[in-house]
CSV table of C-alpha atoms in Angstrom, one decimal:
chain,number,residue,atom,x,y,z
A,23,MET,CA,0.0,0.0,0.0
A,24,ASN,CA,1.5,3.3,-1.1
A,25,THR,CA,0.7,6.3,1.0
A,26,PRO,CA,0.0,9.4,-1.1
A,27,PRO,CA,2.5,12.3,-0.7
A,28,PRO,CA,1.6,15.0,1.7
A,29,THR,CA,-0.3,17.9,0.4
A,30,THR,CA,1.1,21.4,0.4
A,31,GLN,CA,-1.3,22.4,3.1
A,32,ALA,CA,-0.2,19.5,5.3
A,33,ILE,CA,3.5,20.4,4.8
A,34,GLN,CA,2.8,24.0,5.7
A,35,GLU,CA,0.8,23.0,8.8
A,36,ARG,CA,3.6,20.7,10.0
A,37,TYR,CA,6.2,23.5,9.3
A,38,TRP,CA,4.4,26.0,11.5
A,39,GLN,CA,3.7,23.4,14.1
A,40,ILE,CA,7.5,22.8,14.4
A,41,ALA,CA,8.3,26.5,14.1
A,42,ASN,CA,6.0,27.5,17.0
A,43,ASP,CA,7.1,24.7,19.5
A,44,PRO,CA,10.7,24.9,20.8
A,45,ASP,CA,10.4,21.4,22.1
A,46,GLU,CA,9.6,20.0,18.7
A,47,ARG,CA,12.4,18.1,16.9
A,48,GLY,CA,13.8,20.2,14.1
A,49,TYR,CA,12.8,23.5,15.7
A,50,THR,CA,16.2,25.2,15.2
A,51,GLN,CA,16.4,24.2,11.5
A,52,VAL,CA,12.9,25.4,10.8
A,53,ARG,CA,13.6,28.8,12.5
A,54,ALA,CA,16.9,29.1,10.6
A,55,LEU,CA,15.1,28.3,7.3
A,56,ASP,CA,12.4,30.9,8.2
A,57,SER,CA,15.1,33.5,8.9
A,58,LEU,CA,16.8,32.8,5.6
A,59,CYS,CA,13.5,33.1,3.7
A,60,ARG,CA,12.8,36.4,5.4
A,61,LEU,CA,16.3,37.7,4.3
A,62,LEU,CA,15.7,36.5,0.8
A,63,ASP,CA,12.5,38.4,0.7
A,64,LEU,CA,14.3,41.5,1.9
A,65,PHE,CA,17.0,41.2,-0.8
A,66,PRO,CA,15.5,39.6,-3.9
A,67,ARG,CA,18.0,38.6,-6.6
A,68,GLY,CA,16.7,41.1,-9.1
A,69,GLN,CA,17.4,44.0,-6.8
A,70,GLN,CA,21.1,43.2,-6.1
A,71,ARG,CA,22.6,45.7,-8.5
A,72,ASP,CA,26.1,45.4,-7.0
A,73,ALA,CA,26.5,41.8,-8.1
A,74,PRO,CA,26.9,41.6,-11.9
A,75,PRO,CA,25.5,38.6,-13.6
A,76,PRO,CA,27.9,35.7,-14.0
A,77,PRO,CA,29.7,35.8,-17.3
A,78,PRO,CA,28.4,33.5,-20.0
A,79,GLU,CA,30.3,30.3,-20.5
A,80,PRO,CA,32.7,30.6,-23.4
A,81,GLU,CA,32.0,28.4,-26.3
A,82,MET,CA,34.6,25.7,-26.8
A,83,ILE,CA,36.0,26.2,-30.3
A,84,ASP,CA,38.2,23.6,-31.9
A,85,PRO,CA,41.3,25.5,-33.0
A,86,HIS,CA,41.7,23.3,-36.0
A,87,LEU,CA,38.2,24.2,-37.2
A,88,ALA,CA,38.8,27.9,-36.5
A,89,ILE,CA,41.9,27.9,-38.6
A,90,ALA,CA,40.2,25.9,-41.4
A,91,ALA,CA,37.4,28.5,-41.5
A,92,MET,CA,39.8,31.4,-41.9
A,93,SER,CA,40.2,33.1,-45.2
A,94,ASP,CA,43.6,33.0,-46.9
A,95,GLU,CA,44.4,36.6,-46.0
A,96,ASP,CA,43.5,36.0,-42.3
A,97,LEU,CA,45.6,32.8,-42.3
A,98,ASP,CA,48.6,34.6,-43.8
A,99,ALA,CA,48.2,37.4,-41.2
A,100,LEU,CA,48.0,34.8,-38.4
A,101,ILE,CA,51.2,33.1,-39.6
A,102,ALA,CA,53.0,36.4,-40.0
A,103,ARG,CA,51.9,37.5,-36.5
A,104,GLU,CA,53.1,34.1,-34.9
A,105,ASP,CA,56.4,34.3,-36.8
A,106,ALA,CA,56.9,37.9,-35.5
A,107,GLU,CA,56.2,36.8,-31.9
A,108,ALA,CA,58.5,33.8,-32.2
A,109,GLN,CA,61.3,36.1,-33.6
A,110,ALA,CA,60.7,38.6,-30.8
A,111,ARG,CA,61.0,35.8,-28.2
A,112,ARG,CA,64.2,34.5,-29.8
A,113,GLU,CA,65.7,38.0,-29.8
A,114,ALA,CA,64.7,38.6,-26.2
A,115,GLU,CA,66.3,35.3,-25.1
A,116,GLN,CA,69.4,36.1,-27.0
A,117,ASN,CA,69.6,39.5,-25.4
A,118,GLU,CA,69.2,37.9,-22.0
A,119,ASP,CA,72.0,35.5,-22.8
A,120,ASP,CA,74.2,38.4,-24.1
A,121,ASP,CA,73.5,40.4,-20.9
A,122,ALA,CA,74.4,37.4,-18.7
A,123,SER,CA,77.7,36.9,-20.6
A,124,ASN,CA,78.5,40.6,-20.4
A,125,GLU,CA,77.9,40.6,-16.6
A,126,ASP,CA,80.4,37.8,-16.3
A,127,GLU,CA,83.1,39.7,-18.3
A,128,ASP,CA,82.6,42.8,-16.1
A,129,GLU,CA,83.5,41.0,-12.9
A,130,PRO,CA,87.2,41.1,-11.9
A,131,PRO,CA,88.9,37.7,-11.7
């Protein structure tokens, strides 16, 4: 025999029965829940202007598909930009190596 689920009214009656009787099991949880509900009523989510909405999840784009969808001009520009960045990194590393070797030469033996 299945018992039917309690009605909303029965749940509400039991809630208030617990909330109004400190000797009832679950009294502190019900009072805490009631306090939380009251706070939420005071500060509904729509009125919280200080908190910006969470940023949308970025779409996962397959880099291979993104490159395949590029025009020839865009692809050439991407390759040129990456080559320039790689060249700049190589030059920066070489300058660091030169600076390190120059510092060694400046020190007296």
